[in-house]
Amino acid sequence: MVAESRNLAEGVPAIFPPIGLEANRKGLQLAIDWALDQKIIERRLTVDELFDDVTSSLR
């Protein structure tokens, strides 16, 4: 639905953040690494551990 709305917003100058797990994987892994460095989490998680099958397939 968000992607459809973006497509309808022709001519509106804006920089949109990426949609989807793969498009955000690098940033999510970076957040995990920072959380580990700050001892907020006890072990390095994978991005896939953060989302279940249903959530990771949303677009």
XYZ file of N, CA and C in Angstrom:
177
model
N 0.812 -1.180 0.000
C 0.000 0.000 0.000
C 0.866 1.259 0.000
N 1.955 1.257 0.763
C 2.830 2.418 0.791
C 3.474 2.622 -0.579
N 3.926 1.521 -1.181
C 4.549 1.618 -2.501
C 3.558 2.165 -3.525
N 2.307 1.741 -3.454
C 1.283 2.241 -4.365
C 1.066 3.738 -4.161
N 1.037 4.176 -2.925
C 0.849 5.599 -2.627
C 1.993 6.424 -3.174
N 3.206 5.896 -3.051
C 4.360 6.613 -3.592
C 4.234 6.778 -5.104
N 3.781 5.741 -5.766
C 3.623 5.812 -7.223
C 2.578 6.840 -7.635
N 1.571 7.043 -6.812
C 0.512 8.007 -7.119
C 0.944 9.446 -6.855
N 2.010 9.633 -6.108
C 2.463 10.969 -5.729
C 3.429 11.541 -6.758
N 3.063 11.467 -8.018
C 3.907 11.984 -9.089
C 4.099 13.486 -8.938
N 5.293 13.932 -9.203
C 5.582 15.356 -9.168
C 5.810 15.916 -7.775
N 5.708 15.089 -6.759
C 5.949 15.551 -5.395
C 7.420 15.299 -5.076
N 8.198 16.361 -4.918
C 9.622 16.164 -4.650
C 9.831 15.670 -3.216
N 10.356 14.498 -3.100
C 10.621 13.939 -1.777
C 11.601 12.788 -1.920
N 12.356 12.576 -0.899
C 13.250 11.426 -0.850
C 12.634 10.456 0.155
N 12.231 9.308 -0.344
C 11.569 8.329 0.498
C 12.560 7.284 0.997
N 12.392 6.832 2.222
C 13.228 5.729 2.697
C 12.860 4.448 1.959
N 13.777 3.506 1.880
C 13.504 2.263 1.167
C 12.419 1.440 1.859
N 11.738 0.622 1.066
C 10.694 -0.257 1.583
C 11.175 -1.690 1.463
N 10.934 -2.466 2.479
C 11.221 -3.892 2.412
C 12.444 -4.290 3.211
N 12.470 -5.547 3.560
C 13.541 -6.088 4.386
C 14.896 -6.014 3.687
N 14.964 -6.457 2.462
C 16.249 -6.481 1.761
C 16.806 -5.078 1.558
N 15.940 -4.140 1.279
C 16.379 -2.761 1.074
C 16.918 -2.135 2.357
N 16.522 -2.674 3.500
C 16.932 -2.131 4.793
C 17.884 -3.036 5.562
N 18.261 -4.155 4.984
C 19.079 -5.153 5.693
C 20.384 -4.555 6.235
N 21.103 -3.802 5.421
C 22.389 -3.253 5.841
C 22.232 -2.322 7.052
N 21.228 -1.455 7.013
C 20.988 -0.538 8.131
C 20.555 -1.262 9.394
N 19.732 -2.288 9.231
C 19.301 -3.073 10.388
C 20.476 -3.809 11.021
N 21.359 -4.362 10.185
C 22.525 -5.055 10.725
C 23.444 -4.076 11.444
N 23.557 -2.879 10.927
C 24.355 -1.852 11.582
C 23.773 -1.508 12.960
N 22.454 -1.391 13.045
C 21.805 -1.112 14.331
C 22.050 -2.254 15.315
N 22.011 -3.483 14.827
C 22.297 -4.642 15.678
C 23.732 -4.564 16.190
N 24.665 -4.270 15.300
C 26.076 -4.181 15.686
C 26.293 -3.091 16.730
N 25.648 -1.940 16.546
C 25.778 -0.861 17.536
C 25.187 -1.275 18.881
N 24.058 -1.950 18.855
C 23.439 -2.405 20.102
C 24.364 -3.382 20.824
N 25.022 -4.245 20.081
C 25.964 -5.181 20.683
C 27.167 -4.436 21.257
N 27.706 -3.494 20.505
C 28.846 -2.701 20.985
C 28.520 -1.968 22.280
N 27.275 -1.527 22.421
C 26.861 -0.785 23.610
C 26.325 -1.697 24.718
N 26.421 -2.996 24.468
C 25.980 -4.013 25.428
C 24.489 -3.933 25.744
N 23.705 -3.473 24.762
C 22.255 -3.442 24.887
C 21.706 -4.845 24.658
N 22.385 -5.596 23.787
C 22.037 -6.996 23.541
C 23.258 -7.855 23.866
N 23.021 -9.118 24.184
C 24.101 -9.991 24.642
C 24.845 -10.692 23.516
N 24.210 -10.822 22.357
C 24.868 -11.505 21.237
C 24.453 -10.844 19.930
N 25.282 -11.067 18.911
C 24.982 -10.497 17.592
C 23.840 -11.294 16.962
N 22.742 -10.634 16.727
C 21.593 -11.247 16.070
C 21.733 -11.086 14.567
N 21.034 -11.904 13.840
C 20.925 -11.686 12.400
C 19.648 -10.889 12.161
N 19.604 -10.212 11.051
C 18.405 -9.453 10.698
C 17.210 -10.397 10.608
N 17.421 -11.590 10.071
C 16.319 -12.542 9.913
C 15.715 -12.972 11.250
N 16.495 -12.915 12.314
C 15.961 -13.262 13.632
C 14.981 -12.217 14.158
N 15.011 -11.028 13.618
C 14.142 -9.951 14.088
C 12.721 -10.050 13.570
N 12.522 -10.805 12.498
C 11.233 -10.848 11.837
C 10.778 -12.290 11.626
N 9.498 -12.539 11.812
C 8.962 -13.871 11.509
C 8.670 -13.956 10.010
N 8.231 -15.110 9.547
C 7.992 -15.327 8.110
C 6.971 -14.358 7.543
N 5.911 -14.080 8.299
C 4.862 -13.192 7.807
C 5.389 -11.756 7.703
N 6.023 -11.284 8.744
C 6.508 -9.915 8.754
C 7.565 -9.677 7.694
N 8.472 -10.635 7.523
C 9.556 -10.434 6.558
C 9.065 -10.438 5.117
N 7.867 -10.971 4.872
C 7.365 -11.008 3.505
C 6.486 -9.797 3.148
N 6.230 -8.915 4.105
C 5.403 -7.739 3.839
C 6.144 -6.779 2.926
N 5.410 -6.108 2.075
C 6.008 -5.124 1.163
C 5.249 -3.855 1.182
